[in-house]
Tab-separated table of C-alpha atoms in Angstrom:
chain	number	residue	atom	x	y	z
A	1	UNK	CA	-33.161	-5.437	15.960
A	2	UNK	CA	-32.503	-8.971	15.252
A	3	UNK	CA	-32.931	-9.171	11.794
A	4	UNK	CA	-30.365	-5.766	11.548
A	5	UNK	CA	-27.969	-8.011	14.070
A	6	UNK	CA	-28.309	-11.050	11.867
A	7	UNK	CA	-27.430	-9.022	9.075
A	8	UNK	CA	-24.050	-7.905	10.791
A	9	UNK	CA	-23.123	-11.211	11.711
A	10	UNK	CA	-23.475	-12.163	8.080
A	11	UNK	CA	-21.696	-9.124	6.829
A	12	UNK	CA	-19.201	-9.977	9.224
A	13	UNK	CA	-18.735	-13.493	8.474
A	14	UNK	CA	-18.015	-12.529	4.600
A	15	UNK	CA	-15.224	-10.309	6.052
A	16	UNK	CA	-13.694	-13.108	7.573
A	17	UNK	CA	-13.833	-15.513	4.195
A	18	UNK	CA	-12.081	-12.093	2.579
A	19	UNK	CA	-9.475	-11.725	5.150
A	20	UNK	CA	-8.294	-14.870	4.915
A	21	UNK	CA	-7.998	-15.491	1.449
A	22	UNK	CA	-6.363	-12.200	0.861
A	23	UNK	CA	-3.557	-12.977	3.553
A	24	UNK	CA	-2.872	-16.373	2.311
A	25	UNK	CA	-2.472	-14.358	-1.427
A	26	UNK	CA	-0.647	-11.167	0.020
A	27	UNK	CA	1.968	-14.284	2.254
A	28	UNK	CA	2.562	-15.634	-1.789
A	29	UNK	CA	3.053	-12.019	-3.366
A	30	UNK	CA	5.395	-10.945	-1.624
A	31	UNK	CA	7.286	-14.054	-1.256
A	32	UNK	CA	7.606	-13.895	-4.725
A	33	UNK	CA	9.540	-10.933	-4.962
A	34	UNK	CA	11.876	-11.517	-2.482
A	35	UNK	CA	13.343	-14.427	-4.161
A	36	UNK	CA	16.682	-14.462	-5.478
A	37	UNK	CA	16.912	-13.134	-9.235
A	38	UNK	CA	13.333	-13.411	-9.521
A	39	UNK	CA	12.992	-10.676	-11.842
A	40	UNK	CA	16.037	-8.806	-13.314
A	41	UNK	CA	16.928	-5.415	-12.525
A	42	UNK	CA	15.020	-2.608	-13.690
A	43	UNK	CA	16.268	-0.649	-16.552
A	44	UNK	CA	17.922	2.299	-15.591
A	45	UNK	CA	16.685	4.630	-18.470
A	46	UNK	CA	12.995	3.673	-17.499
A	47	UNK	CA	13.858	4.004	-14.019
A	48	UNK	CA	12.250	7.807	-13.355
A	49	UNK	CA	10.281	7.540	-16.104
A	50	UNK	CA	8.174	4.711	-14.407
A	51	UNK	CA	8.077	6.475	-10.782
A	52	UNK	CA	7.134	9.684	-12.422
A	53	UNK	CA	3.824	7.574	-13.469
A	54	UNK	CA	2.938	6.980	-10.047
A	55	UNK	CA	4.289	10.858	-8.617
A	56	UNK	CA	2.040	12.588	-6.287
A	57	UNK	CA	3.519	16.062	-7.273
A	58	UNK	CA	0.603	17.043	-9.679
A	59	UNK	CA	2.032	18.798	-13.263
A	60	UNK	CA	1.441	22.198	-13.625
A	61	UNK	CA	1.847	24.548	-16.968
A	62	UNK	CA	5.244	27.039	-16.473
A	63	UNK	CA	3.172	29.286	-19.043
A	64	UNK	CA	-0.228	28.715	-17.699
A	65	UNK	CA	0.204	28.341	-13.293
A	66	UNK	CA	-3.408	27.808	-13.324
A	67	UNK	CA	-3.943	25.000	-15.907
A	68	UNK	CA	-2.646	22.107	-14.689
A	69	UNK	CA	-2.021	18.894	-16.571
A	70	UNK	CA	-2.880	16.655	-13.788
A	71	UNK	CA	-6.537	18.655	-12.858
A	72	UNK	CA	-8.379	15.743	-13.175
A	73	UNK	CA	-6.255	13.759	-11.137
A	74	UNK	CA	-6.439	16.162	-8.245
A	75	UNK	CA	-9.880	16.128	-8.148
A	76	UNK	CA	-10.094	11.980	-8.485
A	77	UNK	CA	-7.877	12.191	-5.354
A	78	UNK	CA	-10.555	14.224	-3.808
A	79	UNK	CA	-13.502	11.851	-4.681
A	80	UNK	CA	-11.359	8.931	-3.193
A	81	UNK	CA	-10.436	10.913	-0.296
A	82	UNK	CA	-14.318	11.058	0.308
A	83	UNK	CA	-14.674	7.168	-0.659
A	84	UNK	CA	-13.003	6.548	2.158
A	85	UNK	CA	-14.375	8.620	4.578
A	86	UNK	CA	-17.503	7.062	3.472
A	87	UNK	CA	-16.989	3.962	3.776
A	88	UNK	CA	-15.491	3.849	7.276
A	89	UNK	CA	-18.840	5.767	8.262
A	90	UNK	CA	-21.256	2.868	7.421
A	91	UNK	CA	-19.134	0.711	9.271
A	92	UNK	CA	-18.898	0.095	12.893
A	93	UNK	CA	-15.433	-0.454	14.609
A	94	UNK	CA	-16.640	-4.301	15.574
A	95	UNK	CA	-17.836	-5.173	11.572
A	96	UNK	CA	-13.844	-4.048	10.420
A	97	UNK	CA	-10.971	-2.794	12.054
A	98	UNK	CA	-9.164	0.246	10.442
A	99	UNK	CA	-5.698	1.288	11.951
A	100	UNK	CA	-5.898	5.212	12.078
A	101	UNK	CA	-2.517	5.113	12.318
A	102	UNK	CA	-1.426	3.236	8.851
A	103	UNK	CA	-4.458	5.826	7.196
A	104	UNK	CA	-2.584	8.012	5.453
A	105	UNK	CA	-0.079	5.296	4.218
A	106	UNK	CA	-2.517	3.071	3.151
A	107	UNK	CA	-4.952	5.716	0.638
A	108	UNK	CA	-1.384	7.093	-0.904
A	109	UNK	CA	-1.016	4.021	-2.323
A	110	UNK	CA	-3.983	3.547	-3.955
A	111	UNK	CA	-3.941	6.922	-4.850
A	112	UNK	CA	-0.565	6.107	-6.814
A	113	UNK	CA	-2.822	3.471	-8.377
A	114	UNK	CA	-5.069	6.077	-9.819
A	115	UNK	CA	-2.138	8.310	-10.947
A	116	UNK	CA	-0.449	5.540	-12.581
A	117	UNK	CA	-3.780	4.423	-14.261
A	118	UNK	CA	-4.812	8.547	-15.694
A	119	UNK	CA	-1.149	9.281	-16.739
A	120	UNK	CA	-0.789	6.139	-18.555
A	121	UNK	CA	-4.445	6.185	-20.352
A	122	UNK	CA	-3.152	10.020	-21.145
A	123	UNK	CA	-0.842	8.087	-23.734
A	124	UNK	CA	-1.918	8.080	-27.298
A	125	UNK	CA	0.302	5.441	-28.033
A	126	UNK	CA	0.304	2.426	-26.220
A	127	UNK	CA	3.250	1.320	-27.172
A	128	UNK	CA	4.666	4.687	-25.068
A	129	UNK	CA	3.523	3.245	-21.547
A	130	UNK	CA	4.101	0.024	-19.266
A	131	UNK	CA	2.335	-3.060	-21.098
A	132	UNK	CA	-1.116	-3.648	-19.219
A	133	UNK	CA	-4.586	-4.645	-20.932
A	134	UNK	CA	-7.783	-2.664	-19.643
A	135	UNK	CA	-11.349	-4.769	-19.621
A	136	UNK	CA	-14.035	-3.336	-21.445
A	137	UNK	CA	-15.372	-2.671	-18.372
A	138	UNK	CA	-12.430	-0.788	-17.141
A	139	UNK	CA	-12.396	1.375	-19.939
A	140	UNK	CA	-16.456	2.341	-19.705
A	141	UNK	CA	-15.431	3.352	-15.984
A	142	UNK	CA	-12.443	4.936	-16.931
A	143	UNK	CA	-14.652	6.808	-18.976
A	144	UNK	CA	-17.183	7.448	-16.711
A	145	UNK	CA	-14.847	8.895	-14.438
A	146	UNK	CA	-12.589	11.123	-16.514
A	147	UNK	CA	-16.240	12.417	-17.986
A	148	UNK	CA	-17.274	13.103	-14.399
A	149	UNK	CA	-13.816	14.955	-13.424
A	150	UNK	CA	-13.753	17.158	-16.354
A	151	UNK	CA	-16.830	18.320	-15.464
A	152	UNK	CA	-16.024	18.775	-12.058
A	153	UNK	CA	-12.781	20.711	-13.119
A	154	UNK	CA	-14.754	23.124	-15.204
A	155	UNK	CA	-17.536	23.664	-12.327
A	156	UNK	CA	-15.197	24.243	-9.870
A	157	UNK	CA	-13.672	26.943	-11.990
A	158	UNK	CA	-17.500	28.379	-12.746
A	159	UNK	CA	-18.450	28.747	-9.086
A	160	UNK	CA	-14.597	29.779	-8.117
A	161	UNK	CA	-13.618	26.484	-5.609
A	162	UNK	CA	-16.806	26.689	-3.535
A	163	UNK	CA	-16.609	23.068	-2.207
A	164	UNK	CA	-20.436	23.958	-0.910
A	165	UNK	CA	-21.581	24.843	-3.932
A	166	UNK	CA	-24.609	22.435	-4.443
A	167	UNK	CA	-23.349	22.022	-8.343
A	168	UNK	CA	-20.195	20.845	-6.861
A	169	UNK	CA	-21.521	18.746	-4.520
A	170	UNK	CA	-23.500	16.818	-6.762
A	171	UNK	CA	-20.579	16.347	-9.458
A	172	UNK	CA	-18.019	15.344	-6.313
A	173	UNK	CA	-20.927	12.534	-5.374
A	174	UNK	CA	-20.969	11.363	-8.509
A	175	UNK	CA	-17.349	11.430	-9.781
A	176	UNK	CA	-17.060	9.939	-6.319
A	177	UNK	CA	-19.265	6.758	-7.458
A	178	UNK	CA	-17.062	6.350	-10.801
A	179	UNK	CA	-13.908	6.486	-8.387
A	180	UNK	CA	-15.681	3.280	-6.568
A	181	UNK	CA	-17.064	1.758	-9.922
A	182	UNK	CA	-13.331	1.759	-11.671
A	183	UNK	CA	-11.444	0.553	-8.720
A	184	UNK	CA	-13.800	-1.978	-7.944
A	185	UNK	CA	-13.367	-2.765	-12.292
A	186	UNK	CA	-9.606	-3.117	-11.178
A	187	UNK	CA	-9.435	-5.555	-8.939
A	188	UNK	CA	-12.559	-7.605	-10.937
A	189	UNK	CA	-9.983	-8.443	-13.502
A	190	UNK	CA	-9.873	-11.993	-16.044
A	191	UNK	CA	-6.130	-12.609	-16.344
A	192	UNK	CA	-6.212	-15.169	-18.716
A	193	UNK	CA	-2.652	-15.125	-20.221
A	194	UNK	CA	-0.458	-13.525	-17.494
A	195	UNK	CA	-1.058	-11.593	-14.650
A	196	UNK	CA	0.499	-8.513	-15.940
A	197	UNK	CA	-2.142	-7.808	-18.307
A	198	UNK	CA	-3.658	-6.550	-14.657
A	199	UNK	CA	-3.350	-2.801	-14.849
A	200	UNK	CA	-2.507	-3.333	-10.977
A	201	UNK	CA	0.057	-5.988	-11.270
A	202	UNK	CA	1.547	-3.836	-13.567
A	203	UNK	CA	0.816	-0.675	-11.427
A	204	UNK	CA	2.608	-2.848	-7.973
A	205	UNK	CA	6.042	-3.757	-10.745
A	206	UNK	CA	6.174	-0.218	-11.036
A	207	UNK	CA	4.915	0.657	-7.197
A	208	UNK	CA	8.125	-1.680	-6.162
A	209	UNK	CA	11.113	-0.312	-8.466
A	210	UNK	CA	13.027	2.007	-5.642
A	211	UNK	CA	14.938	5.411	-6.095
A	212	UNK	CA	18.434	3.811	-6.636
A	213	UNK	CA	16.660	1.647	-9.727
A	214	UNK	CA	16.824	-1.379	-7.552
A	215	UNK	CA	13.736	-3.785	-6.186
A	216	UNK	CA	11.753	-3.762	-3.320
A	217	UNK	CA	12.438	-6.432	-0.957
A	218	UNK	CA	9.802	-8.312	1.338
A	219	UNK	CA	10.229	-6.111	4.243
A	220	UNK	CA	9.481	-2.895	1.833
A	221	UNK	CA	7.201	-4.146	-0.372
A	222	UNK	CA	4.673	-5.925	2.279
A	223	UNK	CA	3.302	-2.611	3.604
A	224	UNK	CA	2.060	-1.517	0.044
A	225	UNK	CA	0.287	-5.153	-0.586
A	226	UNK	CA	-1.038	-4.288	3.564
A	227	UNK	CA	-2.437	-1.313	1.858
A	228	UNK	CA	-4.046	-2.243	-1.594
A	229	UNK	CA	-5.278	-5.343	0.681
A	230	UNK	CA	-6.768	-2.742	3.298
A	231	UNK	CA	-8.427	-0.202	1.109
A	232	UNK	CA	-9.813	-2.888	-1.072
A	233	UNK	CA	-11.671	-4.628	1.951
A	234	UNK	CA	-12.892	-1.271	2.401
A	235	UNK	CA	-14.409	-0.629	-0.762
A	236	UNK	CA	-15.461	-4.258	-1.687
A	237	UNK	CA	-17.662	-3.785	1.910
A	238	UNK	CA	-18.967	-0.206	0.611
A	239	UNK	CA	-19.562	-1.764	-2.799
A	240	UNK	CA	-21.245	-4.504	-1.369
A	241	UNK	CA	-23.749	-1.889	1.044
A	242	UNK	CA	-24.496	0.530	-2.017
A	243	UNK	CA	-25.376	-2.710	-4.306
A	244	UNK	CA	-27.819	-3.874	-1.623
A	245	UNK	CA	-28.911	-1.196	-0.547
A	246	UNK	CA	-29.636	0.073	-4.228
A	247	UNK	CA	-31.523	-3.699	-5.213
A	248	UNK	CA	-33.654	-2.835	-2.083
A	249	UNK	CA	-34.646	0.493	-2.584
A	250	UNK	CA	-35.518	-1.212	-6.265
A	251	UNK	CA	-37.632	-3.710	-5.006
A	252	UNK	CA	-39.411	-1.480	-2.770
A	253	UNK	CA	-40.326	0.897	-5.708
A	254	UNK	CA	-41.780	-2.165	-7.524
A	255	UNK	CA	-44.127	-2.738	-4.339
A	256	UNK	CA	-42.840	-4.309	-1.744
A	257	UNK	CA	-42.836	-3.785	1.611
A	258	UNK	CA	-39.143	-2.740	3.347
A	259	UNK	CA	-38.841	-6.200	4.845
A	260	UNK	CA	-39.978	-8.416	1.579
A	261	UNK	CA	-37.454	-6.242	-0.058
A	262	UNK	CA	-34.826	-6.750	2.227
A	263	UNK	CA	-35.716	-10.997	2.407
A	264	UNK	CA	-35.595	-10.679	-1.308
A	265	UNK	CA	-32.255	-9.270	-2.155
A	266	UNK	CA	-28.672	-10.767	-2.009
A	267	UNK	CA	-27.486	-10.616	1.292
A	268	UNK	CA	-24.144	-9.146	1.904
A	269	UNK	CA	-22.676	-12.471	2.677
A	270	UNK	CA	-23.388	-13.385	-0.983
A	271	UNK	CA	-22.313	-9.928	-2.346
A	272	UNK	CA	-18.917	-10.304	-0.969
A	273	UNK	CA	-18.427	-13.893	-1.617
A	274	UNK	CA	-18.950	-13.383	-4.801
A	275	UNK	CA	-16.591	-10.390	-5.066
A	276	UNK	CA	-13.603	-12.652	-2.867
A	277	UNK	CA	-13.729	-15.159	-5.783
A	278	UNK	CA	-13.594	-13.264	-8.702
A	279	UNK	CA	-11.029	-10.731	-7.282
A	280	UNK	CA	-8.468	-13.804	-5.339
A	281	UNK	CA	-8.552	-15.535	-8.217
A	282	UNK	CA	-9.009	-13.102	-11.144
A	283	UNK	CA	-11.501	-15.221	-12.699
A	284	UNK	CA	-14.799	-17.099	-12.700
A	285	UNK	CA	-15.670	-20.924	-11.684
A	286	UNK	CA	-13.915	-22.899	-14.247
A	287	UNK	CA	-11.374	-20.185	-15.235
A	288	UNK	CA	-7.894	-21.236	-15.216
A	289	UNK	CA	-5.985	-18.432	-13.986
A	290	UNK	CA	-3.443	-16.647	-11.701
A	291	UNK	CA	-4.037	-14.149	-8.641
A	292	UNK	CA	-4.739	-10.506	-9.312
């Protein structure tokens, strides 16, 4: 009991160092963008074509109602829906707060993340979508997961959408775990030359262009930095649980006991640590680079 209530105050502790230094870079973000002529306005004839990249209506075949183009997508929706829901169930209401009430808000965000990221990978050309570079690391997850949806998408249409289906479990859990892996590749992003080679800078440009082709302004663009801000606490502290619990379970297969194992892996202090720095500050000790 007091080693498990040492390990809370430590996990609890590195959710402090995170909350602060993702305020203090949330306060400068959206500062930034309510400045005068800061950026110019968006181009009208990219105007719906950007928004459409980050449109939760899903595209379905006219010819073909039951093929849709987006089926992937849906089901990478899905697996983040259940992130979520697992990650607020190995937490306990003292170790992080989560507003029930901002919920829905906050996941539709990063949901438009995801959308934004599948439709513009979709592109053959490059050239044809918003100017971003992925990581190799973001493309082996991207991989991952895509590999992981399409065969959940052809699954689902073998056992005819039976979400109990044990095959379907399994291929939800781990499509589920590539969900985590990518996002988690997102936010652990070098941006050496500009920021804007981040696929989610360039995904929050996009996330802040408004119907009428105008910009976002502080007061409507603060909510949506609340919520990438939010969900990302959330699934840097499930990251951070699954790693150690995973080195542990490692250990103990090698021989040791539970609690040599436990002494013997990074504790989540140092997990999360880690994971502030590199994500606040888009780069490792030495690096010379902007926020992500």
């Amino acid at each position: 009991m007091v080693q498990d209530n040492e390990s809370q105050a430590r996990l609890q502790q590195a959710i402090h160092a995170f909350q602060s230094k993702g305020k203090d870079i949330r306060r400068r973000e959206a500062g930034r963008i309510d400045i005068e002529d800061d950026f110019t306005a968006p181009n009208p004839g990219k105007k719906d074509f950007l928004r459409d990249l980050i449109a939760m209506e899903y595209e379905v075949d006219p010819n073909d109602p039951d093929k849709s183009d987006d089926a992937q997508l849906r089901f990478v929706h899905i697996a983040f829906d259940r992130l979520i829901n697992h990650a607020k169930a190995v937490l306990t209401p003292n170790v992080i707060s989560w507003n029930a009430l901002f919920e829905r808000r906050y996941t539709l965000v990063v949901k438009q993340l995801f959308a934004y990221i599948v439709r513009c990978m979709s592109f053959k050309d490059k050239a044809d979508r918003p100017p971003f570079k992925i990581s190799i690391k973001q493309q082996k997850a991207y991989d991952v997961m895509m590999d992981q949806a399409d065969g959940l998408t052809d699954a689902w249409k073998e056992y005819e959408g039976d979400p109990e289906a044990p095959e379907i479990v399994r291929l939800l859990d781990l499509l589920e775990t590539a969900v985590l892996e990518l996002y988690i590749s997102v936010l652990d992003h070098f941006t050496k030359d500009t920021e804007y080679d981040s696929v989610l800078v360039s995904f929050l440009t996009v996330l802040s262009v408004r119907a009428d082709g105008t910009w976002e302004g502080y007061s409507g663009f603060t909510p949506k930095l609340s919520a990438i801000m939010a969900i990302s606490r959330l699934c840097i502290i499930k990251y951070a649980v699954d790693q150690r619990a995973k080195v542990i379970k490692q250990k103990m297969q090698q021989g040791q006991s539970q609690e040599e194992a436990e002494r013997n892996s990074p504790s989540y202090f140092a997990l999360i640590s880690e994971m502030t720095r590199r994500f606040m500050v888009g780069g490792g000790e030495g690096w010379e680079t902007t926020p992500t």
